mmCIF file of C-alpha atoms in Angstrom:
data_model
loop_
_atom_site.group_PDB
_atom_site.id
_atom_site.type_symbol
_atom_site.label_atom_id
_atom_site.label_comp_id
_atom_site.label_asym_id
_atom_site.label_seq_id
_atom_site.Cartn_x
_atom_site.Cartn_y
_atom_site.Cartn_z
ATOM 1 C CA MET T 333 104.575 56.388 130.010
ATOM 2 C CA SER T 334 105.074 59.668 127.536
ATOM 3 C CA LEU T 335 105.997 59.650 124.233
ATOM 4 C CA LYS T 336 107.818 61.822 122.154
ATOM 5 C CA LYS T 337 105.324 63.648 119.817
ATOM 6 C CA THR T 338 105.662 64.029 115.722
ATOM 7 C CA LEU T 339 103.898 65.757 113.561
ATOM 8 C CA THR T 340 103.693 65.931 109.325
ATOM 9 C CA ILE T 341 102.388 68.709 107.319
ATOM 10 C CA ALA T 342 102.308 66.657 104.290
ATOM 11 C CA GLY T 343 99.665 65.709 101.974
ATOM 12 C CA SER T 344 97.323 62.477 101.868
ATOM 13 C CA ASP T 345 97.791 59.595 99.768
ATOM 14 C CA THR T 346 95.053 57.814 99.302
ATOM 15 C CA SER T 347 96.828 54.914 98.249
ATOM 16 C CA GLY T 348 98.399 54.380 101.834
ATOM 17 C CA GLY T 349 102.260 54.105 100.570
ATOM 18 C CA ALA T 350 103.622 57.770 101.068
ATOM 19 C CA GLY T 351 102.509 60.556 102.186
ATOM 20 C CA ILE T 352 100.776 61.129 105.585
ATOM 21 C CA GLN T 353 100.195 57.152 105.625
ATOM 22 C CA ALA T 354 103.744 56.533 105.093
ATOM 23 C CA ASP T 355 104.674 59.252 107.848
ATOM 24 C CA LEU T 356 102.526 57.822 111.016
ATOM 25 C CA LYS T 357 102.989 54.360 109.799
ATOM 26 C CA THR T 358 106.915 55.080 110.176
ATOM 27 C CA PHE T 359 106.815 57.336 113.543
ATOM 28 C CA GLN T 360 104.456 54.488 114.743
ATOM 29 C CA GLU T 361 107.084 52.049 113.908
ATOM 30 C CA HIS T 362 109.641 54.266 116.044
ATOM 31 C CA GLY T 363 107.702 54.498 119.102
ATOM 32 C CA THR T 364 106.591 58.360 118.448
ATOM 33 C CA TYR T 365 103.062 59.756 118.519
ATOM 34 C CA GLY T 366 102.062 61.046 115.070
ATOM 35 C CA MET T 367 100.006 63.724 114.336
ATOM 36 C CA THR T 368 98.918 65.056 110.941
ATOM 37 C CA ALA T 369 98.247 68.378 109.624
ATOM 38 C CA VAL T 370 96.532 67.448 105.589
ATOM 39 C CA THR T 371 97.454 70.090 102.974
ATOM 40 C CA VAL T 372 96.388 67.886 99.639
ATOM 41 C CA VAL T 373 94.680 64.798 99.256
ATOM 42 C CA VAL T 374 96.039 62.931 96.237
ATOM 43 C CA THR T 375 93.957 60.142 94.656
ATOM 44 C CA MET T 376 94.424 57.987 91.701
ATOM 45 C CA ASP T 377 92.222 56.976 89.010
ATOM 46 C CA PRO T 378 91.885 53.059 88.246
ATOM 47 C CA ASP T 379 90.184 53.743 84.819
ATOM 48 C CA ASN T 380 93.050 56.384 83.336
ATOM 49 C CA ASN T 381 96.601 54.245 84.316
ATOM 50 C CA TRP T 382 96.428 55.214 87.746
ATOM 51 C CA SER T 383 96.747 59.339 87.276
ATOM 52 C CA HIS T 384 97.357 61.258 89.875
ATOM 53 C CA GLY T 385 94.776 64.550 91.311
ATOM 54 C CA VAL T 386 95.945 66.820 93.415
ATOM 55 C CA TYR T 387 93.356 68.487 95.480
ATOM 56 C CA SER T 388 94.061 71.381 98.317
ATOM 57 C CA LEU T 389 92.532 71.239 101.437
ATOM 58 C CA PRO T 390 91.119 74.826 102.044
ATOM 59 C CA VAL T 391 94.183 77.118 103.989
ATOM 60 C CA ASP T 392 92.174 77.910 106.987
ATOM 61 C CA VAL T 393 91.795 74.407 107.451
ATOM 62 C CA LEU T 394 95.585 73.695 107.358
ATOM 63 C CA LYS T 395 95.995 76.224 110.172
ATOM 64 C CA ALA T 396 93.535 74.863 112.419
ATOM 65 C CA GLN T 397 95.192 71.426 111.937
ATOM 66 C CA ILE T 398 98.492 73.004 112.387
ATOM 67 C CA LYS T 399 97.428 74.798 115.513
ATOM 68 C CA THR T 400 95.832 72.056 117.642
ATOM 69 C CA ALA T 401 99.157 69.549 117.028
ATOM 70 C CA LEU T 402 101.339 72.575 117.781
ATOM 71 C CA SER T 403 99.370 72.836 121.152
ATOM 72 C CA THR T 404 100.531 69.769 122.643
ATOM 73 C CA GLY T 405 103.881 70.953 122.466
ATOM 74 C CA ILE T 406 105.559 68.684 119.038
ATOM 75 C CA ASP T 407 108.923 67.548 119.554
ATOM 76 C CA ALA T 408 109.927 67.562 115.876
ATOM 77 C CA ILE T 409 108.083 68.498 112.813
ATOM 78 C CA LYS T 410 108.673 67.367 108.885
ATOM 79 C CA THR T 411 107.345 68.609 105.664
ATOM 80 C CA GLY T 412 105.864 66.836 102.842
ATOM 81 C CA MET T 413 104.335 67.809 100.128
ATOM 82 C CA LEU T 414 103.138 71.409 100.157
ATOM 83 C CA SER T 415 101.466 71.886 96.693
ATOM 84 C CA THR T 416 101.273 75.953 96.410
ATOM 85 C CA GLU T 417 103.327 78.923 98.110
ATOM 86 C CA GLU T 418 100.627 80.059 100.040
ATOM 87 C CA ILE T 419 100.800 76.558 101.801
ATOM 88 C CA ILE T 420 104.641 76.469 101.828
ATOM 89 C CA GLN T 421 104.088 79.890 103.592
ATOM 90 C CA ILE T 422 102.180 78.911 106.434
ATOM 91 C CA ALA T 423 104.136 75.708 107.038
ATOM 92 C CA GLY T 424 107.045 78.341 107.161
ATOM 93 C CA ASN T 425 105.525 80.298 109.845
ATOM 94 C CA ALA T 426 103.906 77.990 111.845
ATOM 95 C CA ILE T 427 107.537 76.662 112.339
ATOM 96 C CA ALA T 428 109.240 79.788 112.788
ATOM 97 C CA GLU T 429 106.387 80.337 115.711
ATOM 98 C CA SER T 430 106.920 77.150 117.125
ATOM 99 C CA GLY T 431 110.021 77.946 117.948
ATOM 100 C CA LEU T 432 111.398 74.033 117.289
ATOM 101 C CA ASP T 433 114.806 73.406 116.027
ATOM 102 C CA HIS T 434 114.012 69.179 114.745
ATOM 103 C CA VAL T 435 112.715 70.030 111.473
ATOM 104 C CA VAL T 436 112.876 68.106 108.720
ATOM 105 C CA VAL T 437 111.626 69.447 104.965
ATOM 106 C CA ASP T 438 111.221 66.631 102.379
ATOM 107 C CA PRO T 439 110.724 69.128 99.422
ATOM 108 C CA VAL T 440 108.286 67.135 97.611
ATOM 109 C CA MET T 441 107.776 68.459 94.280
ATOM 110 C CA VAL T 442 105.749 66.113 92.052
ATOM 111 C CA CYS T 443 104.063 62.962 92.726
ATOM 112 C CA LYS T 444 105.636 59.318 91.904
ATOM 113 C CA GLY T 445 105.144 58.498 88.800
ATOM 114 C CA GLU T 446 105.114 62.176 87.002
ATOM 115 C CA ASP T 447 107.789 64.430 85.490
ATOM 116 C CA GLU T 448 106.945 67.909 86.544
ATOM 117 C CA VAL T 449 106.648 70.280 89.113
ATOM 118 C CA LEU T 450 102.972 70.313 90.734
ATOM 119 C CA ASN T 451 103.656 74.284 90.604
ATOM 120 C CA PRO T 452 107.015 75.882 89.362
ATOM 121 C CA GLY T 453 106.441 78.779 92.127
ATOM 122 C CA THR T 454 106.925 76.601 94.749
ATOM 123 C CA VAL T 455 110.981 76.015 95.073
ATOM 124 C CA ASN T 456 111.141 79.385 95.494
ATOM 125 C CA ALA T 457 108.923 79.422 98.120
ATOM 126 C CA MET T 458 110.479 76.749 99.802
ATOM 127 C CA VAL T 459 113.670 78.534 99.426
ATOM 128 C CA GLU T 460 112.362 81.438 100.996
ATOM 129 C CA PHE T 461 110.385 79.902 103.832
ATOM 130 C CA LEU T 462 111.684 76.244 104.304
ATOM 131 C CA LEU T 463 114.739 76.003 103.865
ATOM 132 C CA PRO T 464 116.325 78.505 106.435
ATOM 133 C CA LYS T 465 114.201 76.968 108.877
ATOM 134 C CA ALA T 466 115.469 73.484 108.179
ATOM 135 C CA GLU T 467 117.706 71.534 110.514
ATOM 136 C CA ILE T 468 118.110 68.482 107.847
ATOM 137 C CA VAL T 469 116.249 69.358 104.099
ATOM 138 C CA THR T 470 116.245 65.523 102.416
ATOM 139 C CA PRO T 471 115.566 65.940 97.947
ATOM 140 C CA ASN T 472 115.791 63.368 95.833
ATOM 141 C CA LEU T 473 118.354 64.281 93.032
ATOM 142 C CA PHE T 474 115.936 66.066 90.663
ATOM 143 C CA GLU T 475 114.334 68.370 94.073
ATOM 144 C CA ALA T 476 118.201 68.543 94.802
ATOM 145 C CA GLY T 477 118.818 70.471 91.551
ATOM 146 C CA GLN T 478 115.814 72.458 91.311
ATOM 147 C CA LEU T 479 116.442 74.150 94.880
ATOM 148 C CA ALA T 480 119.755 74.471 93.899
ATOM 149 C CA GLY T 481 119.217 76.283 90.614
ATOM 150 C CA THR T 482 121.141 73.982 88.780
ATOM 151 C CA THR T 483 120.644 70.704 86.229
ATOM 152 C CA THR T 484 120.037 67.646 87.834
ATOM 153 C CA PRO T 485 122.980 66.145 89.758
ATOM 154 C CA LYS T 486 124.472 62.800 88.237
ATOM 155 C CA THR T 487 127.511 61.810 89.816
ATOM 156 C CA ILE T 488 128.714 62.146 93.724
ATOM 157 C CA GLU T 489 131.169 65.558 92.920
ATOM 158 C CA GLU T 490 127.655 66.780 91.629
ATOM 159 C CA MET T 491 125.787 65.874 94.428
ATOM 160 C CA LYS T 492 128.559 67.552 96.378
ATOM 161 C CA THR T 493 128.429 70.711 94.665
ATOM 162 C CA VAL T 494 124.366 70.941 94.662
ATOM 163 C CA ALA T 495 124.735 70.133 98.801
ATOM 164 C CA ARG T 496 126.799 72.958 99.123
ATOM 165 C CA LYS T 497 124.697 75.265 97.215
ATOM 166 C CA ILE T 498 121.441 74.222 99.478
ATOM 167 C CA HIS T 499 123.250 74.747 102.716
ATOM 168 C CA SER T 500 124.458 77.988 101.900
ATOM 169 C CA LEU T 501 120.407 78.670 101.442
ATOM 170 C CA GLY T 502 119.917 78.052 104.969
ATOM 171 C CA ALA T 503 119.686 74.717 105.412
ATOM 172 C CA ARG T 504 121.878 73.374 108.506
ATOM 173 C CA ASN T 505 122.312 69.894 106.975
ATOM 174 C CA VAL T 506 121.739 68.385 103.832
ATOM 175 C CA VAL T 507 121.139 64.630 102.256
ATOM 176 C CA ILE T 508 120.791 63.799 98.737
ATOM 177 C CA LYS T 509 118.918 61.169 97.940
ATOM 178 C CA GLY T 510 120.597 59.364 95.348
ATOM 179 C CA GLY T 511 119.206 55.981 95.652
ATOM 180 C CA LYS T 512 119.476 53.346 92.296
ATOM 181 C CA GLN T 513 118.643 56.244 90.008
ATOM 182 C CA LEU T 514 122.296 57.757 90.729
ATOM 183 C CA GLU T 515 125.235 56.545 88.253
ATOM 184 C CA HIS T 516 126.795 53.873 90.909
ATOM 185 C CA ASP T 517 126.935 50.357 91.874
ATOM 186 C CA LYS T 518 125.169 50.969 95.225
ATOM 187 C CA ALA T 519 122.481 52.935 96.371
ATOM 188 C CA VAL T 520 123.959 56.119 97.562
ATOM 189 C CA ASP T 521 122.622 59.130 99.945
ATOM 190 C CA LEU T 522 125.625 62.033 100.350
ATOM 191 C CA PHE T 523 125.196 63.771 103.576
ATOM 192 C CA TYR T 524 126.885 66.795 103.998
ATOM 193 C CA ASP T 525 126.802 68.639 107.844
ATOM 194 C CA GLY T 526 128.344 72.018 106.434
ATOM 195 C CA THR T 527 132.115 70.573 106.741
ATOM 196 C CA THR T 528 132.118 67.104 106.191
ATOM 197 C CA PHE T 529 130.113 64.756 103.309
ATOM 198 C CA THR T 530 129.801 61.184 103.976
ATOM 199 C CA LEU T 531 128.333 58.831 101.655
ATOM 200 C CA LEU T 532 125.773 56.191 103.069
ATOM 201 C CA GLU T 533 125.652 52.870 100.906
ATOM 202 C CA ALA T 534 123.380 49.743 100.722
ATOM 203 C CA GLU T 535 123.264 47.244 97.897
ATOM 204 C CA LYS T 536 120.797 48.321 95.435
ATOM 205 C CA THR T 537 117.803 46.218 95.584
ATOM 206 C CA ALA T 538 116.490 44.561 92.192
ATOM 207 C CA THR T 539 112.748 46.103 92.662
ATOM 208 C CA HIS T 540 109.748 48.246 91.544
ATOM 209 C CA TYR T 541 108.218 48.656 94.979
ATOM 210 C CA ASN T 542 109.399 51.717 96.440
ATOM 211 C CA HIS T 543 106.473 54.127 96.637
ATOM 212 C CA GLY T 544 106.798 55.943 99.507
ATOM 213 C CA ALA T 545 110.243 55.846 100.075
ATOM 214 C CA GLY T 546 111.442 59.144 100.470
ATOM 215 C CA CYS T 547 108.654 59.769 102.842
ATOM 216 C CA THR T 548 109.679 56.849 104.515
ATOM 217 C CA PHE T 549 113.065 58.302 105.048
ATOM 218 C CA ALA T 550 112.702 61.491 105.851
ATOM 219 C CA ALA T 551 109.789 60.299 108.746
ATOM 220 C CA ALA T 552 112.500 57.874 109.996
ATOM 221 C CA ILE T 553 114.934 60.904 110.494
ATOM 222 C CA THR T 554 112.207 63.102 112.027
ATOM 223 C CA ALA T 555 111.138 60.072 114.848
ATOM 224 C CA ASN T 556 115.129 59.482 115.035
ATOM 225 C CA LEU T 557 115.658 63.435 116.088
ATOM 226 C CA ALA T 558 112.848 63.259 118.339
ATOM 227 C CA ASN T 559 114.201 60.474 119.808
ATOM 228 C CA GLY T 560 117.087 62.395 120.998
ATOM 229 C CA LEU T 561 119.547 61.243 118.208
ATOM 230 C CA ALA T 562 122.305 63.554 117.027
ATOM 231 C CA VAL T 563 121.825 64.702 113.337
ATOM 232 C CA ASN T 564 124.077 62.411 111.686
ATOM 233 C CA GLU T 565 123.001 59.283 113.695
ATOM 234 C CA ALA T 566 119.575 60.056 112.619
ATOM 235 C CA VAL T 567 120.116 59.436 109.049
ATOM 236 C CA LEU T 568 122.019 56.607 109.441
ATOM 237 C CA GLU T 569 119.087 54.766 111.582
ATOM 238 C CA ALA T 570 116.736 56.495 109.066
ATOM 239 C CA LYS T 571 119.196 55.194 105.592
ATOM 240 C CA LYS T 572 118.742 51.581 107.687
ATOM 241 C CA PHE T 573 115.251 51.762 108.250
ATOM 242 C CA VAL T 574 114.174 52.906 104.403
ATOM 243 C CA SER T 575 116.789 50.315 103.042
ATOM 244 C CA ALA T 576 115.101 46.969 104.755
ATOM 245 C CA ALA T 577 111.319 48.889 103.697
ATOM 246 C CA ILE T 578 112.295 48.695 100.100
ATOM 247 C CA ALA T 579 114.493 45.675 100.446
ATOM 248 C CA ASN T 580 110.563 44.501 101.229
ATOM 249 C CA GLY T 581 108.649 45.965 99.230
ATOM 250 C CA TRP T 582 105.472 44.232 97.903
ATOM 251 C CA LYS T 583 102.777 45.265 94.868
ATOM 252 C CA LEU T 584 99.702 46.613 95.786
ATOM 253 C CA ASN T 585 98.048 46.333 92.431
ATOM 254 C CA ASP T 586 99.449 46.750 88.662
ATOM 255 C CA TYR T 587 100.385 50.069 88.988
ATOM 256 C CA VAL T 588 102.046 50.537 92.306
ATOM 257 C CA GLY T 589 103.889 48.560 95.053
ATOM 258 C CA PRO T 590 104.599 50.557 98.407
ATOM 259 C CA VAL T 591 107.574 49.564 100.300
ATOM 260 C CA MET T 592 107.164 47.931 103.675
ATOM 261 C CA HIS T 593 107.168 50.333 106.642
ATOM 262 C CA GLY T 594 107.848 47.578 109.866
ATOM 263 C CA ALA T 595 110.733 46.042 107.877
ATOM 264 C CA LYS T 596 113.469 46.687 109.659
ATOM 265 C CA ASN T 597 111.850 45.913 113.043
ATOM 266 C CA ARG T 598 110.735 42.624 111.411
ATOM 267 C CA PHE T 599 113.706 41.365 109.157
ATOM 268 C CA ASP T 600 117.350 41.591 108.941
ATOM 269 C CA ALA T 601 118.096 45.202 107.696
ATOM 270 C CA PRO T 602 120.212 45.556 104.821
ATOM 271 C CA GLU T 603 124.150 46.770 105.878
ATOM 272 C CA ILE T 604 124.649 49.909 105.300
ATOM 273 C CA THR T 605 128.664 51.733 104.963
ATOM 274 C CA THR T 606 129.543 54.954 105.525
ATOM 275 C CA THR T 607 132.554 56.711 104.176
ATOM 276 C CA GLU T 608 133.712 60.467 104.132
ATOM 277 C CA VAL T 609 134.464 61.370 100.669
#
């Protein structure tokens, strides 16, 4: 047996719901062999309302991890939390040297529960070193506005404008995660391939247990690409996967509830509709 190999260059979420932990669980559910290059370790303080601590690893350690993984012959790469401009440049250079086409950039800028960009300089670094190498980039509404240099989009038309801008910066495909935050009666994501806009819609799930949803979505796209799906198919199947995961999210403690990464392979997935707009 030979498995497709998927690499995540991202942060470690000590609570287990997001970051490389979510990525590895998602890779496993898709039948790929997941590897990691850890950029930062994120902790949560139970004595201070689960506030986040973000600890970057030495860059030499990151470089050694990436070198180890790439030496095995990776089929697809995903990036997640890259906390400094230097780390972003290291990841971007490694991706360029790898020659891989299947690159998914999840432009993580904040920890869930926080509302400020971890490091404002990282936005420009992402635009310079990552977007031109991305087969697909998967920002949420806030991240999309940051990458495009606009305000946060609040409508589908605003999402389309922002998607065009991000595409013009080099990403070959863009999917903006509107989710339940968008002013819409469905949980909506917008996919743009440079020519056509497609809405992916699911029923909204009344839950606060969605920790790790963004990481899980991007990791599912990565695994789908490694397994040979076209980009539009990879995104659609990932939407099904993460919608099931959100619908079956659960309470970890009083502060956070993660999605259930294996839900789609165990329960019926929510229906997803696609419409060109």
